[in-house]
Coordinates of C-alpha atoms in Angstrom, one line a residue:
Chain M
M1 CA 23.0 18.4 26.5
E2 CA 20.7 16.7 28.9
Y3 CA 18.0 14.7 27.2
E4 CA 14.5 14.0 28.3
L5 CA 13.1 10.7 27.2
F6 CA 9.3 10.3 27.3
Y7 CA 8.0 6.7 27.4
W8 CA 5.7 4.5 29.5
P9 CA 7.3 4.0 32.9
T10 CA 6.7 0.3 33.5
I11 CA 7.8 -1.4 30.2
Q12 CA 10.8 -1.8 28.1
G13 CA 8.7 -1.5 24.9
R14 CA 9.9 0.7 22.0
G15 CA 11.5 3.1 24.5
E16 CA 14.1 0.5 25.3
F17 CA 15.7 0.9 21.8
V18 CA 16.2 4.6 22.7
R19 CA 17.4 3.9 26.3
L20 CA 20.1 1.5 24.9
A21 CA 21.4 4.2 22.6
L22 CA 21.5 6.9 25.3
E23 CA 23.3 4.4 27.7
E24 CA 25.9 3.4 25.1
A25 CA 26.5 7.1 24.3
G26 CA 27.0 7.8 27.9
A27 CA 24.4 10.6 27.5
H28 CA 22.8 12.4 30.4
Y29 CA 19.1 11.7 30.3
V30 CA 16.0 11.7 32.4
D31 CA 13.4 9.0 31.9
V32 CA 10.7 11.5 32.5
A33 CA 7.6 9.4 33.1
R34 CA 9.5 7.5 35.8
T35 CA 9.8 10.7 37.8
P36 CA 7.1 12.4 39.9
G37 CA 4.7 14.3 37.6
G38 CA 6.3 12.9 34.6
M39 CA 3.3 11.2 33.1
A40 CA 1.4 14.4 33.1
R41 CA 4.2 16.2 31.3
M42 CA 4.3 13.4 28.7
T43 CA 0.6 13.7 28.1
A44 CA 0.8 17.5 27.8
L45 CA 3.5 17.3 25.2
M46 CA 1.4 14.8 23.1
D47 CA -1.6 17.0 23.3
G48 CA -0.3 20.5 22.9
A49 CA 3.2 20.7 21.4
D50 CA 4.2 22.1 18.1
H51 CA 5.4 18.7 17.0
P52 CA 3.1 16.3 18.9
S53 CA 4.0 12.6 18.7
F54 CA 1.3 10.1 17.8
A55 CA 2.7 7.9 20.6
P56 CA 5.7 7.5 22.9
P57 CA 8.6 7.3 22.8
F58 CA 9.8 10.8 22.1
L59 CA 12.9 12.7 23.0
K60 CA 13.3 16.3 24.0
A61 CA 16.7 17.8 23.4
G62 CA 16.5 21.5 24.2
D63 CA 13.9 22.9 21.9
L64 CA 13.9 19.9 19.7
L65 CA 11.2 17.3 20.1
V66 CA 11.7 14.1 18.1
G67 CA 9.3 11.1 17.9
Q68 CA 9.2 7.7 16.3
T69 CA 11.8 5.2 17.6
A70 CA 13.9 4.9 14.4
N71 CA 13.8 8.7 13.9
I72 CA 15.1 9.3 17.4
L73 CA 17.9 6.9 16.8
L74 CA 18.7 8.6 13.5
Y75 CA 19.1 11.8 15.4
L76 CA 21.1 10.3 18.3
G77 CA 23.3 8.2 16.0
R78 CA 24.6 11.3 14.3
R79 CA 25.2 13.1 17.6
H80 CA 27.0 10.3 19.4
G81 CA 28.9 8.4 16.8
L82 CA 26.4 5.5 16.8
A83 CA 26.2 5.7 13.0
P84 CA 28.8 6.3 10.3
A85 CA 29.6 9.9 9.5
D86 CA 28.8 9.7 5.8
E87 CA 25.3 9.9 4.4
Q88 CA 25.5 6.5 2.7
G89 CA 26.4 4.8 5.9
Q90 CA 23.7 6.7 7.8
L91 CA 21.1 5.6 5.4
W92 CA 22.2 2.0 5.5
V93 CA 22.1 1.9 9.4
H94 CA 18.7 3.5 9.2
Q95 CA 17.5 0.9 6.7
I96 CA 18.6 -1.9 9.0
Q97 CA 16.9 -0.2 11.9
L98 CA 13.6 0.1 10.0
T99 CA 13.8 -3.5 9.1
I100 CA 14.3 -4.5 12.8
A101 CA 11.3 -2.2 13.6
D102 CA 9.2 -4.2 11.2
L103 CA 10.0 -7.5 13.0
V104 CA 9.4 -5.7 16.4
A105 CA 5.9 -4.7 15.2
E106 CA 5.2 -8.3 14.1
A107 CA 6.4 -9.6 17.5
H108 CA 3.8 -7.3 19.1
D109 CA 1.1 -8.6 16.8
T110 CA 1.7 -12.2 17.9
H111 CA -0.2 -11.4 21.0
H112 CA -2.5 -8.8 19.5
P113 CA -3.3 -10.0 16.0
I114 CA -6.8 -8.5 16.0
A115 CA -6.7 -5.2 17.9
S116 CA -4.2 -3.5 20.2
G117 CA -7.2 -2.1 22.1
L118 CA -8.5 -5.6 23.1
Y119 CA -7.1 -7.8 25.8
Y120 CA -4.9 -10.7 24.8
E121 CA -7.5 -13.0 26.2
D122 CA -10.0 -11.7 23.7
Q123 CA -7.8 -12.8 20.7
R124 CA -6.0 -15.9 22.0
P125 CA -7.0 -18.3 19.2
E126 CA -5.9 -15.8 16.6
A127 CA -2.7 -15.2 18.6
K128 CA -1.8 -18.9 18.6
R129 CA -2.2 -19.0 14.9
R130 CA -0.2 -15.8 14.3
A131 CA 2.6 -16.8 16.7
A132 CA 3.0 -20.2 15.0
D133 CA 3.6 -18.5 11.7
F134 CA 5.8 -15.9 13.3
I135 CA 8.0 -18.6 14.7
E136 CA 8.0 -20.8 11.7
T137 CA 8.4 -18.3 8.9
R138 CA 9.0 -14.7 10.0
I139 CA 11.8 -15.1 12.6
P140 CA 13.9 -17.3 10.3
K141 CA 13.3 -14.9 7.3
F142 CA 14.6 -11.9 9.2
F143 CA 17.3 -13.7 11.0
D144 CA 18.6 -15.1 7.7
W145 CA 18.9 -11.6 6.6
F146 CA 20.7 -10.4 9.8
E147 CA 23.1 -13.3 9.6
G148 CA 23.9 -12.5 6.0
L149 CA 24.6 -8.9 6.8
L150 CA 27.0 -10.0 9.6
G151 CA 28.7 -12.7 7.4
R152 CA 29.2 -11.2 4.0
P153 CA 31.6 -10.9 2.5
A154 CA 33.5 -11.9 5.7
P155 CA 32.3 -12.1 9.3
K156 CA 32.1 -8.7 11.0
D157 CA 32.0 -7.7 14.7
Y158 CA 29.0 -5.4 14.1
L159 CA 26.4 -4.9 11.4
T160 CA 28.4 -2.2 9.6
G161 CA 31.9 -3.4 10.3
D162 CA 34.1 -2.9 13.4
R163 CA 32.1 -0.1 15.0
V164 CA 28.9 -0.4 17.0
S165 CA 25.8 1.4 15.7
Y166 CA 22.4 1.9 17.1
A167 CA 21.2 -0.9 14.9
D168 CA 23.5 -3.3 16.7
L169 CA 22.0 -2.2 20.0
S170 CA 18.5 -2.7 18.6
L171 CA 19.3 -6.1 17.2
F172 CA 20.6 -7.1 20.7
Q173 CA 17.3 -5.9 22.2
L174 CA 15.3 -7.8 19.5
V175 CA 17.2 -11.0 20.3
E176 CA 16.7 -10.5 24.1
G177 CA 13.0 -9.9 23.6
L178 CA 12.5 -12.9 21.4
R179 CA 14.4 -15.1 23.8
Y180 CA 12.1 -13.9 26.6
A181 CA 8.9 -14.3 24.7
F182 CA 9.7 -17.5 22.8
P183 CA 12.4 -19.4 24.7
N184 CA 11.6 -22.7 23.2
A185 CA 11.5 -21.4 19.7
L186 CA 14.7 -19.4 20.0
A187 CA 16.5 -22.4 21.6
R188 CA 15.6 -24.5 18.6
I189 CA 17.0 -22.0 16.0
D190 CA 19.9 -20.4 18.0
G191 CA 22.5 -22.6 16.5
A192 CA 21.6 -21.6 13.0
Y193 CA 22.6 -18.0 13.7
P194 CA 26.1 -17.9 15.3
L195 CA 26.9 -14.4 14.1
V196 CA 23.6 -13.0 15.4
T197 CA 24.3 -14.7 18.7
A198 CA 27.9 -13.4 18.8
L199 CA 26.6 -9.9 18.2
R200 CA 24.1 -10.2 21.0
D201 CA 26.9 -11.3 23.3
R202 CA 29.3 -8.6 22.1
V203 CA 26.7 -5.8 22.7
A204 CA 25.9 -7.3 26.2
A205 CA 29.5 -7.1 27.1
R206 CA 30.1 -3.5 26.2
P207 CA 30.9 -1.8 29.5
R208 CA 28.2 0.8 29.4
I209 CA 25.6 -1.7 28.2
A210 CA 26.6 -4.2 30.9
A211 CA 26.4 -1.6 33.6
Y212 CA 23.0 -0.5 32.4
L213 CA 21.6 -4.1 32.2
A214 CA 22.8 -4.6 35.8
S215 CA 21.1 -1.4 37.0
T216 CA 17.6 -0.7 38.2
R217 CA 17.3 1.6 35.1
R218 CA 16.8 -1.6 33.1
L219 CA 13.2 -2.6 33.6
P220 CA 12.5 -6.3 33.5
F221 CA 10.5 -7.8 30.6
N222 CA 6.8 -8.3 31.5
E223 CA 3.5 -9.1 30.0
E224 CA 2.6 -5.5 29.3
G225 CA 5.3 -4.8 26.8
I226 CA 6.0 -5.8 23.2
F227 CA 7.7 -9.1 24.0
R228 CA 5.4 -11.2 26.3
R229 CA 5.9 -14.7 27.5
Y230 CA 2.7 -16.6 27.0
P231 CA 3.6 -20.3 27.1
E232 CA 0.8 -21.4 24.8
L233 CA 2.3 -19.2 22.0
D234 CA 5.7 -20.9 22.3
E235 CA 5.1 -24.7 22.3
Q236 CA 7.9 -27.2 22.7
A237 CA 7.8 -28.5 19.2
G238 CA 6.9 -26.4 16.2
H239 CA 3.4 -26.8 15.0
A240 CA 2.6 -25.9 11.4
V241 CA 0.2 -23.0 11.0
G242 CA -1.8 -25.0 8.6
K243 CA -0.9 -23.6 5.2
G244 CA -3.8 -23.7 2.9
G245 CA -5.9 -25.1 5.6
Chain I
M1 CA 21.0 11.6 -12.0
E2 CA 18.8 8.9 -13.3
Y3 CA 17.3 6.8 -10.6
E4 CA 16.3 3.1 -10.8
L5 CA 13.4 2.1 -8.7
F6 CA 13.0 -1.6 -7.8
Y7 CA 9.5 -2.7 -6.9
W8 CA 6.9 -5.3 -7.8
P9 CA 5.7 -4.5 -11.3
T10 CA 2.0 -5.1 -10.9
I11 CA 1.0 -3.3 -7.7
Q12 CA 1.1 0.2 -6.2
G13 CA 2.1 -1.2 -2.8
R14 CA 4.8 0.5 -0.8
G15 CA 6.6 1.4 -4.0
E16 CA 3.9 4.0 -4.8
F17 CA 5.0 6.3 -2.0
V18 CA 8.4 6.4 -3.7
R19 CA 6.9 6.8 -7.2
L20 CA 4.9 9.8 -6.1
A21 CA 8.0 11.5 -4.7
L22 CA 9.9 10.8 -7.9
E23 CA 7.1 12.2 -10.0
E24 CA 6.6 15.3 -7.9
A25 CA 10.3 15.9 -8.1
G26 CA 10.3 15.6 -11.9
A27 CA 13.1 13.1 -11.5
H28 CA 14.2 10.8 -14.2
Y29 CA 13.7 7.2 -13.1
V30 CA 13.2 3.8 -14.5
D31 CA 10.6 1.5 -12.8
V32 CA 13.0 -1.4 -13.4
A33 CA 10.8 -4.5 -12.7
R34 CA 8.4 -3.2 -15.3
T35 CA 11.1 -3.4 -18.0
P36 CA 12.3 -6.6 -19.8
G37 CA 14.7 -8.5 -17.5
G38 CA 14.0 -6.2 -14.6
M39 CA 12.7 -8.7 -12.2
A40 CA 15.9 -10.7 -12.5
R41 CA 17.9 -7.6 -11.8
M42 CA 15.8 -6.9 -8.7
T43 CA 16.3 -10.4 -7.4
A44 CA 20.0 -10.3 -8.0
L45 CA 20.4 -7.0 -6.1
M46 CA 18.5 -8.5 -3.1
D47 CA 20.7 -11.6 -3.1
G48 CA 24.1 -10.3 -3.8
A49 CA 24.6 -6.6 -3.2
D50 CA 26.6 -5.0 -0.5
H51 CA 23.6 -3.4 1.0
P52 CA 20.8 -6.0 0.2
S53 CA 17.3 -4.9 1.0
F54 CA 15.1 -7.2 3.0
A55 CA 12.3 -6.4 0.6
P56 CA 11.4 -4.0 -2.2
P57 CA 11.1 -1.1 -2.7
F58 CA 14.7 0.0 -3.0
L59 CA 16.3 2.8 -5.1
K60 CA 19.6 2.8 -6.9
A61 CA 21.2 6.2 -7.4
G62 CA 24.5 5.7 -9.0
D63 CA 26.5 3.6 -6.5
L64 CA 24.0 4.2 -3.7
L65 CA 21.4 1.6 -2.9
V66 CA 18.7 2.6 -0.5
G67 CA 15.9 0.5 0.9
Q68 CA 13.0 0.8 3.2
T69 CA 10.3 3.2 1.9
A70 CA 10.6 5.9 4.6
N71 CA 14.4 5.8 4.2
I72 CA 14.2 6.2 0.5
L73 CA 12.0 9.3 1.0
L74 CA 14.4 10.7 3.6
Y75 CA 17.0 10.6 0.9
L76 CA 14.9 11.9 -1.9
G77 CA 13.4 14.6 0.3
R78 CA 16.8 16.2 0.9
R79 CA 17.8 16.0 -2.8
H80 CA 14.7 17.4 -4.3
G81 CA 13.3 19.9 -1.8
L82 CA 10.5 17.6 -0.7
A83 CA 11.5 18.3 3.0
P84 CA 12.7 21.3 4.9
A85 CA 16.4 22.2 4.6
D86 CA 17.0 22.2 8.3
E87 CA 17.6 19.1 10.4
Q88 CA 14.7 19.7 12.8
G89 CA 12.3 20.1 9.8
Q90 CA 13.7 16.9 8.2
L91 CA 13.2 14.9 11.4
W92 CA 9.7 16.2 11.8
V93 CA 8.7 15.2 8.2
H94 CA 10.3 11.8 8.7
Q95 CA 8.4 11.3 12.0
I96 CA 5.1 12.0 10.2
Q97 CA 6.1 9.6 7.4
L98 CA 6.9 6.8 9.9
T99 CA 3.5 7.3 11.5
I100 CA 1.9 7.1 8.1
A101 CA 3.8 3.9 7.5
D102 CA 2.5 2.5 10.7
L103 CA -1.1 2.9 9.5
V104 CA -0.1 1.5 6.1
A105 CA 1.2 -1.7 7.8
E106 CA -2.1 -1.9 9.8
A107 CA -4.1 -1.5 6.6
H108 CA -2.2 -4.5 5.1
D109 CA -2.9 -6.6 8.2
T110 CA -6.7 -6.0 7.8
H111 CA -6.6 -8.7 5.1
H112 CA -3.6 -10.6 6.4
P113 CA -4.0 -10.6 10.2
I114 CA -2.5 -14.0 10.7
A115 CA 0.2 -14.5 8.1
S116 CA 1.4 -12.7 5.1
G117 CA 2.3 -16.0 3.5
L118 CA -1.2 -17.4 3.7
Y119 CA -4.0 -16.5 1.3
Y120 CA -6.6 -14.0 2.4
E121 CA -9.2 -16.8 2.1
D122 CA -7.4 -18.7 4.8
Q123 CA -7.7 -15.9 7.4
R124 CA -11.1 -14.4 6.4
P125 CA -12.8 -14.6 9.9
E126 CA -9.8 -13.0 11.5
A127 CA -9.7 -10.4 8.8
K128 CA -13.3 -9.4 9.4
R129 CA -12.5 -8.9 13.1
R130 CA -9.4 -6.9 12.5
A131 CA -10.9 -4.7 9.7
A132 CA -13.8 -3.9 12.0
D133 CA -11.4 -2.6 14.7
F134 CA -9.2 -0.9 12.1
I135 CA -12.3 1.1 10.8
E136 CA -13.7 1.8 14.2
T137 CA -10.6 2.7 16.2
R138 CA -7.4 2.9 14.2
I139 CA -8.4 5.1 11.2
P140 CA -10.1 7.7 13.4
K141 CA -7.1 7.8 15.9
F142 CA -4.6 8.4 13.1
F143 CA -6.8 10.8 11.1
D144 CA -7.5 12.8 14.3
W145 CA -3.7 13.2 14.5
F146 CA -3.3 14.2 10.9
E147 CA -6.2 16.6 11.1
G148 CA -4.6 18.2 14.2
L149 CA -1.3 18.6 12.4
L150 CA -3.0 20.4 9.5
G151 CA -5.2 22.6 11.8
R152 CA -3.0 23.8 14.6
P153 CA -2.3 26.5 15.4
A154 CA -4.0 27.6 12.2
P155 CA -5.0 25.7 9.1
K156 CA -2.1 25.0 6.7
D157 CA -2.0 24.0 3.1
Y158 CA 0.5 21.2 3.8
L159 CA 1.5 19.2 6.8
T160 CA 4.6 21.4 7.5
G161 CA 3.2 24.7 6.2
D162 CA 3.0 26.1 2.7
R163 CA 5.4 23.8 1.0
V164 CA 4.7 20.3 -0.1
S165 CA 6.8 17.5 1.5
Y166 CA 7.0 13.8 0.8
A167 CA 4.8 13.2 3.8
D168 CA 2.0 15.1 2.1
L169 CA 2.3 12.9 -1.0
S170 CA 2.2 9.8 1.3
L171 CA -0.9 11.1 3.1
F172 CA -2.6 11.6 -0.3
Q173 CA -1.7 8.0 -1.2
L174 CA -2.9 6.7 2.2
V175 CA -6.3 8.5 1.8
E176 CA -6.6 7.1 -1.8
G177 CA -5.8 3.6 -0.7
L178 CA -8.2 3.7 2.2
R179 CA -11.0 5.1 0.0
Y180 CA -10.3 2.2 -2.4
A181 CA -10.3 -0.5 0.2
F182 CA -13.0 0.9 2.5
P183 CA -15.3 3.1 0.5
N184 CA -18.2 2.8 2.9
A185 CA -16.2 3.5 6.0
L186 CA -14.3 6.5 4.5
A187 CA -17.6 7.9 3.2
R188 CA -18.9 7.8 6.8
I189 CA -16.0 9.6 8.3
D190 CA -14.9 11.9 5.4
G191 CA -16.8 14.9 6.8
A192 CA -15.0 14.8 10.1
Y193 CA -11.6 15.4 8.4
P194 CA -12.0 18.5 6.1
L195 CA -8.3 19.4 6.2
V196 CA -7.2 15.9 5.4
T197 CA -9.6 15.9 2.5
A198 CA -8.5 19.3 1.3
L199 CA -4.8 18.1 1.5
R200 CA -5.7 15.1 -0.6
D201 CA -7.3 17.3 -3.2
R202 CA -4.5 19.8 -3.2
V203 CA -1.9 17.0 -3.8
A204 CA -4.0 15.5 -6.6
A205 CA -4.2 18.8 -8.3
R206 CA -0.4 19.4 -8.4
P207 CA 0.5 19.5 -12.1
R208 CA 3.1 16.7 -12.0
I209 CA 0.9 14.5 -9.7
A210 CA -2.1 15.0 -11.9
A211 CA -0.2 14.1 -15.0
Y212 CA 1.2 11.1 -13.3
L213 CA -2.2 9.9 -12.1
A214 CA -3.6 10.2 -15.6
S215 CA -0.7 8.2 -17.1
T216 CA -0.2 4.6 -17.6
R217 CA 2.7 4.8 -15.1
R218 CA 0.1 4.9 -12.4
L219 CA -1.0 1.3 -11.8
P220 CA -4.6 0.7 -10.7
F221 CA -5.4 -0.5 -7.2
N222 CA -6.0 -4.2 -7.1
E223 CA -6.4 -7.1 -4.7
E224 CA -2.7 -8.0 -4.7
G225 CA -1.5 -4.7 -3.1
I226 CA -1.7 -3.2 0.4
F227 CA -5.1 -1.6 -0.1
R228 CA -7.6 -4.3 -1.2
R229 CA -11.3 -4.0 -1.7
Y230 CA -13.0 -6.9 0.0
P231 CA -16.6 -5.9 0.5
E232 CA -17.1 -8.1 3.5
L233 CA -14.4 -6.1 5.3
D234 CA -16.2 -2.8 4.6
E235 CA -19.8 -3.2 5.6
Q236 CA -22.4 -0.5 5.2
A237 CA -23.0 0.2 8.9
G238 CA -20.2 0.0 11.5
H239 CA -20.2 -3.2 13.5
A240 CA -18.5 -3.1 16.8
V241 CA -15.6 -5.5 17.1
G242 CA -17.0 -6.8 20.4
K243 CA -14.8 -5.1 23.0
G244 CA -14.4 -7.5 26.0
G245 CA -16.4 -10.1 24.2

């Protein structure tokens, strides 16, 4: 099966969670919008298909068209052993993935708290307030949960035990993205999450992932994706968001 | 199978999407946190279980514990015929559900654009800006997509054809919530989405849903849930959010 992935050609964005799963699976895929004429095909599928996606990414597998990042991973996880074989295990990995997706959406809103259709520069004061709260309360709340999953009842190599799942790949990407966007904040809290950090390193060292990260297929982070480095949103010392203020 | 639903006892919130599916299925369930001692049981499961949820709602079905609203619906949909029997159909319904969930999250952020841990009153100016954009650009963009799904290639009774799915129940709830929170805005655009409106009416008229909506099990909307009526966020005439301003 050769897959076709449809996603914006210049950013990691949400498509990156799918790319990582395809790479770890060793799947054959074309990143369509990065090929000549690919953007036009992507637009056509969104406008006219039987199952049009609201937004990229979406994946074409023969006649099957699947959209929504977590839904694509649900599908790929079953096909490529990136999720447990039993239903209970699949639901659990999907639950973790959807929780990761919640934090990804919040990371996006740190630079676009008012409107995704406006420029960052048009919502900078609001972004500063939202990013401060994101760093102070949201990242720790989610990371506490991830660390707990990895540590209880005893430390695990991966979120569900000794086998990698698509949720592990996504948690790697989340950590990478947050380190890119908020290097000061992440440096401050890194030590509190040794199991999350170890998972990040373990995923990065997997042979197919390491080869992918070193390739030109891996786009660099930039200020058009979900994770953006705006220094004013990541100050050296934490500033309270002004609770009750 | 008797289900136990764990969700905040005083709001519709995200739990309502699960309640509607359980009601349409005619399932036996206990809304645990609305029973004596239920809140303590909910907290204990979040702190100590094998598969702790990051947040409610979650569902207990025998030994199985499932969290994340869309994931719970994925599970219930298969069990109770609220999704197609084939994998392609299940993925499609789940994709629609996840897109509905995206708009639900944006609806929440209209009153909490800066921080979910702060009071609305501490982020009111930002909320006015975000709500204006939500009304002007986000609701129409999503509703255009829903209307298209219902209309192409020919008008359908439900999102996937002639059988109700959990996504239809959720779209009903989304419309109800938006009508509650933004009555002026919804009244202005209602006529542009006849198929969405017809779907809302069709779901409301289903016998089990109608009985549920008339019962005390259906909590009223209020200003602690996702959909909140703050008149200053729903002005009579549309005000531009000030693009590029």
